[in-house]
mmCIF file with all atom_site columns, C-alpha atoms in Angstrom:
data_model
loop_
_atom_site.group_PDB
_atom_site.id
_atom_site.type_symbol
_atom_site.label_atom_id
_atom_site.label_alt_id
_atom_site.label_comp_id
_atom_site.label_asym_id
_atom_site.label_entity_id
_atom_site.label_seq_id
_atom_site.pdbx_PDB_ins_code
_atom_site.Cartn_x
_atom_site.Cartn_y
_atom_site.Cartn_z
_atom_site.occupancy
_atom_site.B_iso_or_equiv
_atom_site.pdbx_formal_charge
_atom_site.auth_seq_id
_atom_site.auth_comp_id
_atom_site.auth_asym_id
_atom_site.auth_atom_id
_atom_site.pdbx_PDB_model_num
ATOM 1   C CA . MET A 1 1   ? 0.000  0.000  0.000   1.00 0.00 ? 1   MET A CA 1
ATOM 2   C CA . LYS A 1 2   ? 1.366  3.405  -1.021  1.00 0.00 ? 2   LYS A CA 1
ATOM 3   C CA . GLN A 1 3   ? 1.651  6.164  1.531   1.00 0.00 ? 3   GLN A CA 1
ATOM 4   C CA . ASN A 1 4   ? 0.313  9.597  0.650   1.00 0.00 ? 4   ASN A CA 1
ATOM 5   C CA . VAL A 1 5   ? 3.561  11.552 0.865   1.00 0.00 ? 5   VAL A CA 1
ATOM 6   C CA . SER A 1 6   ? 3.291  15.299 0.683   1.00 0.00 ? 6   SER A CA 1
ATOM 7   C CA . LYS A 1 7   ? 5.371  17.314 -1.710  1.00 0.00 ? 7   LYS A CA 1
ATOM 8   C CA . GLU A 1 8   ? 7.817  19.960 -0.537  1.00 0.00 ? 8   GLU A CA 1
ATOM 9   C CA . TRP A 1 9   ? 9.213  23.075 -2.213  1.00 0.00 ? 9   TRP A CA 1
ATOM 10  C CA . PHE A 1 10  ? 12.935 23.293 -2.954  1.00 0.00 ? 10  PHE A CA 1
ATOM 11  C CA . ALA A 1 11  ? 14.882 26.382 -4.068  1.00 0.00 ? 11  ALA A CA 1
ATOM 12  C CA . ILE A 1 12  ? 16.911 25.887 -7.244  1.00 0.00 ? 12  ILE A CA 1
ATOM 13  C CA . ARG A 1 13  ? 19.705 28.280 -8.197  1.00 0.00 ? 13  ARG A CA 1
ATOM 14  C CA . THR A 1 14  ? 19.793 29.312 -11.824 1.00 0.00 ? 14  THR A CA 1
ATOM 15  C CA . LYS A 1 15  ? 22.470 30.685 -14.082 1.00 0.00 ? 15  LYS A CA 1
ATOM 16  C CA . PRO A 1 16  ? 22.399 34.500 -14.354 1.00 0.00 ? 16  PRO A CA 1
ATOM 17  C CA . GLN A 1 17  ? 19.265 35.636 -16.199 1.00 0.00 ? 17  GLN A CA 1
ATOM 18  C CA . GLN A 1 18  ? 18.374 32.039 -17.093 1.00 0.00 ? 18  GLN A CA 1
ATOM 19  C CA . GLU A 1 19  ? 15.347 31.595 -14.830 1.00 0.00 ? 19  GLU A CA 1
ATOM 20  C CA . GLN A 1 20  ? 12.884 31.348 -17.751 1.00 0.00 ? 20  GLN A CA 1
ATOM 21  C CA . VAL A 1 21  ? 15.105 28.849 -19.595 1.00 0.00 ? 21  VAL A CA 1
ATOM 22  C CA . ALA A 1 22  ? 15.360 26.619 -16.514 1.00 0.00 ? 22  ALA A CA 1
ATOM 23  C CA . LYS A 1 23  ? 11.605 26.920 -15.893 1.00 0.00 ? 23  LYS A CA 1
ATOM 24  C CA . LEU A 1 24  ? 10.811 25.803 -19.437 1.00 0.00 ? 24  LEU A CA 1
ATOM 25  C CA . HIS A 1 25  ? 13.119 22.782 -19.222 1.00 0.00 ? 25  HIS A CA 1
ATOM 26  C CA . TYR A 1 26  ? 11.859 21.725 -15.790 1.00 0.00 ? 26  TYR A CA 1
ATOM 27  C CA . GLU A 1 27  ? 8.263  21.922 -17.040 1.00 0.00 ? 27  GLU A CA 1
ATOM 28  C CA . ARG A 1 28  ? 9.220  19.776 -20.054 1.00 0.00 ? 28  ARG A CA 1
ATOM 29  C CA . GLN A 1 29  ? 10.510 17.175 -17.573 1.00 0.00 ? 29  GLN A CA 1
ATOM 30  C CA . GLY A 1 30  ? 7.138  17.194 -15.798 1.00 0.00 ? 30  GLY A CA 1
ATOM 31  C CA . TYR A 1 31  ? 8.122  19.105 -12.651 1.00 0.00 ? 31  TYR A CA 1
ATOM 32  C CA . VAL A 1 32  ? 5.824  21.588 -10.904 1.00 0.00 ? 32  VAL A CA 1
ATOM 33  C CA . VAL A 1 33  ? 7.732  24.895 -11.107 1.00 0.00 ? 33  VAL A CA 1
ATOM 34  C CA . TYR A 1 34  ? 7.122  28.258 -9.468  1.00 0.00 ? 34  TYR A CA 1
ATOM 35  C CA . LEU A 1 35  ? 8.900  31.343 -10.748 1.00 0.00 ? 35  LEU A CA 1
ATOM 36  C CA . SER A 1 36  ? 7.552  34.471 -9.109  1.00 0.00 ? 36  SER A CA 1
ATOM 37  C CA . MET A 1 37  ? 7.740  37.599 -11.273 1.00 0.00 ? 37  MET A CA 1
ATOM 38  C CA . MET A 1 38  ? 7.545  41.335 -10.599 1.00 0.00 ? 38  MET A CA 1
ATOM 39  C CA . ARG A 1 39  ? 7.037  44.325 -12.848 1.00 0.00 ? 39  ARG A CA 1
ATOM 40  C CA . THR A 1 40  ? 9.940  46.787 -13.045 1.00 0.00 ? 40  THR A CA 1
ATOM 41  C CA . ILE A 1 41  ? 10.452 50.020 -14.943 1.00 0.00 ? 41  ILE A CA 1
ATOM 42  C CA . VAL A 1 42  ? 13.489 50.138 -17.210 1.00 0.00 ? 42  VAL A CA 1
ATOM 43  C CA . ARG A 1 43  ? 14.769 53.485 -18.484 1.00 0.00 ? 43  ARG A CA 1
ATOM 44  C CA . HIS A 1 44  ? 17.184 53.606 -21.386 1.00 0.00 ? 44  HIS A CA 1
ATOM 45  C CA . ALA A 1 45  ? 17.976 56.278 -23.970 1.00 0.00 ? 45  ALA A CA 1
ATOM 46  C CA . ARG A 1 46  ? 15.000 58.471 -23.103 1.00 0.00 ? 46  ARG A CA 1
ATOM 47  C CA . ARG A 1 47  ? 12.654 55.483 -23.271 1.00 0.00 ? 47  ARG A CA 1
ATOM 48  C CA . THR A 1 48  ? 10.767 53.969 -20.402 1.00 0.00 ? 48  THR A CA 1
ATOM 49  C CA . GLU A 1 49  ? 9.280  50.517 -20.536 1.00 0.00 ? 49  GLU A CA 1
ATOM 50  C CA . GLU A 1 50  ? 7.859  48.013 -18.120 1.00 0.00 ? 50  GLU A CA 1
ATOM 51  C CA . LYS A 1 51  ? 9.420  44.546 -17.933 1.00 0.00 ? 51  LYS A CA 1
ATOM 52  C CA . LEU A 1 52  ? 8.783  41.411 -15.946 1.00 0.00 ? 52  LEU A CA 1
ATOM 53  C CA . LYS A 1 53  ? 11.734 40.213 -13.869 1.00 0.00 ? 53  LYS A CA 1
ATOM 54  C CA . PRO A 1 54  ? 12.065 37.384 -11.340 1.00 0.00 ? 54  PRO A CA 1
ATOM 55  C CA . PHE A 1 55  ? 10.958 38.290 -7.820  1.00 0.00 ? 55  PHE A CA 1
ATOM 56  C CA . PHE A 1 56  ? 13.705 36.043 -6.412  1.00 0.00 ? 56  PHE A CA 1
ATOM 57  C CA . SER A 1 57  ? 16.457 36.803 -8.908  1.00 0.00 ? 57  SER A CA 1
ATOM 58  C CA . GLY A 1 58  ? 18.606 33.745 -9.632  1.00 0.00 ? 58  GLY A CA 1
ATOM 59  C CA . TYR A 1 59  ? 16.159 31.256 -8.101  1.00 0.00 ? 59  TYR A CA 1
ATOM 60  C CA . LEU A 1 60  ? 13.062 29.278 -8.916  1.00 0.00 ? 60  LEU A CA 1
ATOM 61  C CA . PHE A 1 61  ? 11.219 26.645 -6.929  1.00 0.00 ? 61  PHE A CA 1
ATOM 62  C CA . LEU A 1 62  ? 10.301 23.010 -7.594  1.00 0.00 ? 62  LEU A CA 1
ATOM 63  C CA . HIS A 1 63  ? 7.470  21.184 -5.803  1.00 0.00 ? 63  HIS A CA 1
ATOM 64  C CA . LEU A 1 64  ? 8.805  17.675 -5.334  1.00 0.00 ? 64  LEU A CA 1
ATOM 65  C CA . ALA A 1 65  ? 7.624  14.397 -3.843  1.00 0.00 ? 65  ALA A CA 1
ATOM 66  C CA . PRO A 1 66  ? 10.364 12.194 -2.375  1.00 0.00 ? 66  PRO A CA 1
ATOM 67  C CA . ASP A 1 67  ? 10.428 9.961  -5.474  1.00 0.00 ? 67  ASP A CA 1
ATOM 68  C CA . GLU A 1 68  ? 10.901 13.013 -7.766  1.00 0.00 ? 68  GLU A CA 1
ATOM 69  C CA . ARG A 1 69  ? 14.070 14.236 -6.041  1.00 0.00 ? 69  ARG A CA 1
ATOM 70  C CA . ASN A 1 70  ? 16.573 13.190 -8.685  1.00 0.00 ? 70  ASN A CA 1
ATOM 71  C CA . TRP A 1 71  ? 19.181 15.783 -7.736  1.00 0.00 ? 71  TRP A CA 1
ATOM 72  C CA . VAL A 1 72  ? 21.563 14.833 -10.575 1.00 0.00 ? 72  VAL A CA 1
ATOM 73  C CA . ALA A 1 73  ? 18.888 15.433 -13.237 1.00 0.00 ? 73  ALA A CA 1
ATOM 74  C CA . ILE A 1 74  ? 17.702 18.597 -11.476 1.00 0.00 ? 74  ILE A CA 1
ATOM 75  C CA . SER A 1 75  ? 21.268 19.954 -11.304 1.00 0.00 ? 75  SER A CA 1
ATOM 76  C CA . SER A 1 76  ? 22.027 19.199 -14.949 1.00 0.00 ? 76  SER A CA 1
ATOM 77  C CA . THR A 1 77  ? 18.924 20.891 -16.369 1.00 0.00 ? 77  THR A CA 1
ATOM 78  C CA . ARG A 1 78  ? 19.661 23.653 -18.872 1.00 0.00 ? 78  ARG A CA 1
ATOM 79  C CA . GLY A 1 79  ? 19.703 27.086 -17.208 1.00 0.00 ? 79  GLY A CA 1
ATOM 80  C CA . ALA A 1 80  ? 20.026 25.689 -13.676 1.00 0.00 ? 80  ALA A CA 1
ATOM 81  C CA . LEU A 1 81  ? 22.968 25.381 -11.299 1.00 0.00 ? 81  LEU A CA 1
ATOM 82  C CA . GLY A 1 82  ? 21.250 23.047 -8.845  1.00 0.00 ? 82  GLY A CA 1
ATOM 83  C CA . PRO A 1 83  ? 19.288 22.874 -5.616  1.00 0.00 ? 83  PRO A CA 1
ATOM 84  C CA . ILE A 1 84  ? 20.251 24.708 -2.453  1.00 0.00 ? 84  ILE A CA 1
ATOM 85  C CA . CYS A 1 85  ? 21.870 22.276 -0.073  1.00 0.00 ? 85  CYS A CA 1
ATOM 86  C CA . PHE A 1 86  ? 24.006 22.245 3.050   1.00 0.00 ? 86  PHE A CA 1
ATOM 87  C CA . GLY A 1 87  ? 26.551 19.473 2.675   1.00 0.00 ? 87  GLY A CA 1
ATOM 88  C CA . ASP A 1 88  ? 24.565 16.434 1.596   1.00 0.00 ? 88  ASP A CA 1
ATOM 89  C CA . SER A 1 89  ? 21.283 17.768 2.989   1.00 0.00 ? 89  SER A CA 1
ATOM 90  C CA . TYR A 1 90  ? 18.736 19.345 0.625   1.00 0.00 ? 90  TYR A CA 1
ATOM 91  C CA . VAL A 1 91  ? 16.646 21.801 2.600   1.00 0.00 ? 91  VAL A CA 1
ATOM 92  C CA . SER A 1 92  ? 13.003 22.365 1.736   1.00 0.00 ? 92  SER A CA 1
ATOM 93  C CA . VAL A 1 93  ? 11.431 25.817 1.660   1.00 0.00 ? 93  VAL A CA 1
ATOM 94  C CA . PRO A 1 94  ? 8.412  26.515 3.902   1.00 0.00 ? 94  PRO A CA 1
ATOM 95  C CA . ASP A 1 95  ? 5.125  26.551 1.951   1.00 0.00 ? 95  ASP A CA 1
ATOM 96  C CA . TRP A 1 96  ? 4.335  30.147 2.981   1.00 0.00 ? 96  TRP A CA 1
ATOM 97  C CA . ILE A 1 97  ? 7.411  31.427 1.054   1.00 0.00 ? 97  ILE A CA 1
ATOM 98  C CA . ILE A 1 98  ? 5.627  30.278 -2.116  1.00 0.00 ? 98  ILE A CA 1
ATOM 99  C CA . ALA A 1 99  ? 1.994  30.782 -1.060  1.00 0.00 ? 99  ALA A CA 1
ATOM 100 C CA . ASP A 1 100 ? 2.387  34.445 -0.059  1.00 0.00 ? 100 ASP A CA 1
ATOM 101 C CA . PRO A 1 101 ? 3.656  35.811 -3.415  1.00 0.00 ? 101 PRO A CA 1
ATOM 102 C CA . GLN A 1 102 ? 1.350  33.425 -5.339  1.00 0.00 ? 102 GLN A CA 1
ATOM 103 C CA . ALA A 1 103 ? -1.680 34.846 -3.533  1.00 0.00 ? 103 ALA A CA 1
ATOM 104 C CA . LYS A 1 104 ? -0.694 38.406 -4.435  1.00 0.00 ? 104 LYS A CA 1
ATOM 105 C CA . GLU A 1 105 ? -0.059 37.842 -8.162  1.00 0.00 ? 105 GLU A CA 1
ATOM 106 C CA . ASP A 1 106 ? -2.129 39.843 -10.635 1.00 0.00 ? 106 ASP A CA 1
ATOM 107 C CA . ALA A 1 107 ? -3.706 38.497 -13.862 1.00 0.00 ? 107 ALA A CA 1
ATOM 108 C CA . SER A 1 108 ? -0.353 38.615 -15.690 1.00 0.00 ? 108 SER A CA 1
ATOM 109 C CA . GLY A 1 109 ? 1.340  36.506 -12.991 1.00 0.00 ? 109 GLY A CA 1
ATOM 110 C CA . ALA A 1 110 ? 3.358  39.394 -11.532 1.00 0.00 ? 110 ALA A CA 1
ATOM 111 C CA . VAL A 1 111 ? 3.544  40.383 -7.872  1.00 0.00 ? 111 VAL A CA 1
ATOM 112 C CA . PRO A 1 112 ? 2.605  44.101 -7.780  1.00 0.00 ? 112 PRO A CA 1
ATOM 113 C CA . LEU A 1 113 ? 5.338  45.511 -5.522  1.00 0.00 ? 113 LEU A CA 1
ATOM 114 C CA . ALA A 1 114 ? 4.044  49.056 -5.487  1.00 0.00 ? 114 ALA A CA 1
ATOM 115 C CA . ASP A 1 115 ? 0.630  47.845 -4.339  1.00 0.00 ? 115 ASP A CA 1
ATOM 116 C CA . LEU A 1 116 ? 2.216  45.771 -1.571  1.00 0.00 ? 116 LEU A CA 1
ATOM 117 C CA . GLN A 1 117 ? 4.125  48.788 -0.282  1.00 0.00 ? 117 GLN A CA 1
ATOM 118 C CA . LYS A 1 118 ? 1.189  51.143 -0.532  1.00 0.00 ? 118 LYS A CA 1
ATOM 119 C CA . LYS A 1 119 ? -1.267 48.851 1.180   1.00 0.00 ? 119 LYS A CA 1
ATOM 120 C CA . GLY A 1 120 ? -3.196 50.611 3.858   1.00 0.00 ? 120 GLY A CA 1
ATOM 121 C CA . LEU A 1 121 ? -2.057 54.159 3.078   1.00 0.00 ? 121 LEU A CA 1
ATOM 122 C CA . LEU A 1 122 ? -5.016 56.369 2.237   1.00 0.00 ? 122 LEU A CA 1
ATOM 123 C CA . PRO A 1 123 ? -5.149 60.167 2.314   1.00 0.00 ? 123 PRO A CA 1
ATOM 124 C CA . GLY A 1 124 ? -5.632 61.326 5.890   1.00 0.00 ? 124 GLY A CA 1
ATOM 125 C CA . THR A 1 125 ? -4.141 58.188 7.487   1.00 0.00 ? 125 THR A CA 1
ATOM 126 C CA . ALA A 1 126 ? -2.065 58.908 10.599  1.00 0.00 ? 126 ALA A CA 1
ATOM 127 C CA . VAL A 1 127 ? 1.588  57.995 10.053  1.00 0.00 ? 127 VAL A CA 1
ATOM 128 C CA . ALA A 1 128 ? 4.854  58.042 11.961  1.00 0.00 ? 128 ALA A CA 1
ATOM 129 C CA . VAL A 1 129 ? 7.816  59.497 10.046  1.00 0.00 ? 129 VAL A CA 1
ATOM 130 C CA . GLN A 1 130 ? 11.423 58.538 10.843  1.00 0.00 ? 130 GLN A CA 1
ATOM 131 C CA . LEU A 1 131 ? 13.277 61.870 10.464  1.00 0.00 ? 131 LEU A CA 1
ATOM 132 C CA . ASP A 1 132 ? 16.638 60.589 11.700  1.00 0.00 ? 132 ASP A CA 1
ATOM 133 C CA . ASP A 1 133 ? 17.899 57.753 13.908  1.00 0.00 ? 133 ASP A CA 1
ATOM 134 C CA . ASP A 1 134 ? 16.374 59.243 17.081  1.00 0.00 ? 134 ASP A CA 1
ATOM 135 C CA . THR A 1 135 ? 13.486 61.407 15.891  1.00 0.00 ? 135 THR A CA 1
ATOM 136 C CA . LEU A 1 136 ? 9.967  60.283 15.018  1.00 0.00 ? 136 LEU A CA 1
ATOM 137 C CA . ALA A 1 137 ? 7.400  62.817 13.832  1.00 0.00 ? 137 ALA A CA 1
ATOM 138 C CA . GLN A 1 138 ? 3.640  62.417 13.597  1.00 0.00 ? 138 GLN A CA 1
ATOM 139 C CA . GLY A 1 139 ? 1.888  63.337 10.411  1.00 0.00 ? 139 GLY A CA 1
ATOM 140 C CA . LEU A 1 140 ? -0.882 62.575 7.961   1.00 0.00 ? 140 LEU A CA 1
ATOM 141 C CA . PHE A 1 141 ? -0.440 60.702 4.718   1.00 0.00 ? 141 PHE A CA 1
ATOM 142 C CA . TYR A 1 142 ? -1.255 63.014 1.774   1.00 0.00 ? 142 TYR A CA 1
ATOM 143 C CA . SER A 1 143 ? -0.343 61.177 -1.466  1.00 0.00 ? 143 SER A CA 1
ATOM 144 C CA . PHE A 1 144 ? 2.179  59.072 -3.357  1.00 0.00 ? 144 PHE A CA 1
ATOM 145 C CA . SER A 1 145 ? 4.920  60.743 -5.335  1.00 0.00 ? 145 SER A CA 1
ATOM 146 C CA . GLY A 1 146 ? 6.241  58.264 -7.888  1.00 0.00 ? 146 GLY A CA 1
ATOM 147 C CA . GLN A 1 147 ? 6.986  54.638 -7.055  1.00 0.00 ? 147 GLN A CA 1
ATOM 148 C CA . GLU A 1 148 ? 9.126  55.118 -3.952  1.00 0.00 ? 148 GLU A CA 1
ATOM 149 C CA . ASN A 1 149 ? 8.199  58.440 -2.344  1.00 0.00 ? 149 ASN A CA 1
ATOM 150 C CA . VAL A 1 150 ? 5.238  59.771 -0.391  1.00 0.00 ? 150 VAL A CA 1
ATOM 151 C CA . VAL A 1 151 ? 3.967  63.223 0.495   1.00 0.00 ? 151 VAL A CA 1
ATOM 152 C CA . VAL A 1 152 ? 3.180  63.653 4.199   1.00 0.00 ? 152 VAL A CA 1
ATOM 153 C CA . LEU A 1 153 ? 1.669  66.606 6.083   1.00 0.00 ? 153 LEU A CA 1
ATOM 154 C CA . LEU A 1 154 ? 3.835  67.302 9.130   1.00 0.00 ? 154 LEU A CA 1
ATOM 155 C CA . SER A 1 155 ? 2.863  69.659 11.940  1.00 0.00 ? 155 SER A CA 1
ATOM 156 C CA . PHE A 1 156 ? 5.526  72.344 12.197  1.00 0.00 ? 156 PHE A CA 1
ATOM 157 C CA . LEU A 1 157 ? 5.112  75.658 14.079  1.00 0.00 ? 157 LEU A CA 1
ATOM 158 C CA . ASN A 1 158 ? 1.343  75.170 14.276  1.00 0.00 ? 158 ASN A CA 1
ATOM 159 C CA . ARG A 1 159 ? 1.081  74.683 10.515  1.00 0.00 ? 159 ARG A CA 1
ATOM 160 C CA . GLN A 1 160 ? 0.739  71.672 8.208   1.00 0.00 ? 160 GLN A CA 1
ATOM 161 C CA . VAL A 1 161 ? 3.866  71.429 6.040   1.00 0.00 ? 161 VAL A CA 1
ATOM 162 C CA . LYS A 1 162 ? 4.079  69.101 3.035   1.00 0.00 ? 162 LYS A CA 1
ATOM 163 C CA . ALA A 1 163 ? 7.190  66.938 2.988   1.00 0.00 ? 163 ALA A CA 1
ATOM 164 C CA . THR A 1 164 ? 8.188  64.430 0.296   1.00 0.00 ? 164 THR A CA 1
ATOM 165 C CA . LEU A 1 165 ? 9.942  61.442 1.854   1.00 0.00 ? 165 LEU A CA 1
ATOM 166 C CA . PRO A 1 166 ? 11.078 57.940 0.885   1.00 0.00 ? 166 PRO A CA 1
ATOM 167 C CA . LEU A 1 167 ? 8.308  55.408 1.470   1.00 0.00 ? 167 LEU A CA 1
ATOM 168 C CA . ASP A 1 168 ? 10.504 53.338 3.807   1.00 0.00 ? 168 ASP A CA 1
ATOM 169 C CA . ARG A 1 169 ? 10.614 56.234 6.346   1.00 0.00 ? 169 ARG A CA 1
ATOM 170 C CA . VAL A 1 170 ? 6.834  56.236 6.783   1.00 0.00 ? 170 VAL A CA 1
ATOM 171 C CA . GLN A 1 171 ? 4.833  53.747 8.852   1.00 0.00 ? 171 GLN A CA 1
ATOM 172 C CA . ARG A 1 172 ? 1.108  53.569 9.319   1.00 0.00 ? 172 ARG A CA 1
ATOM 173 C CA . GLN A 1 173 ? -0.006 54.025 12.930  1.00 0.00 ? 173 GLN A CA 1
#
């Protein structure tokens, strides 16, 4: 009688910029592959375009049952360098590492980074702003300014002053 053995995710290193090649060849071999993508903006010669790039650059993930773990075949697949291991031990990746980005993917299969960062920030939301290592200021979220900056209303000398800051300095309260 066969046991119902659960599959586990394993991280596979790929050759530089060969994630799609490795994914294609693993799928041809019948493996379940996950390659999380994100949308990035590329600027070159006065042109701006949006491209999809791997979320985990240089890695993809295989969902493997114990009888599918042919590490020699996995390591010799075109575009791949091999699974992540410590000595002779191949370490699985927790399911949530895969499930979290998968759940956030849009219709094109990309994880919308800007939406993840902006989550919960609406005009008028109270925020804490890190001004320097020791100083926190209270303010109100006003708007986004590009992909990585926000405009915040800070109270200064009994007035509301607009300040444009990096998104990583602002936390919702």
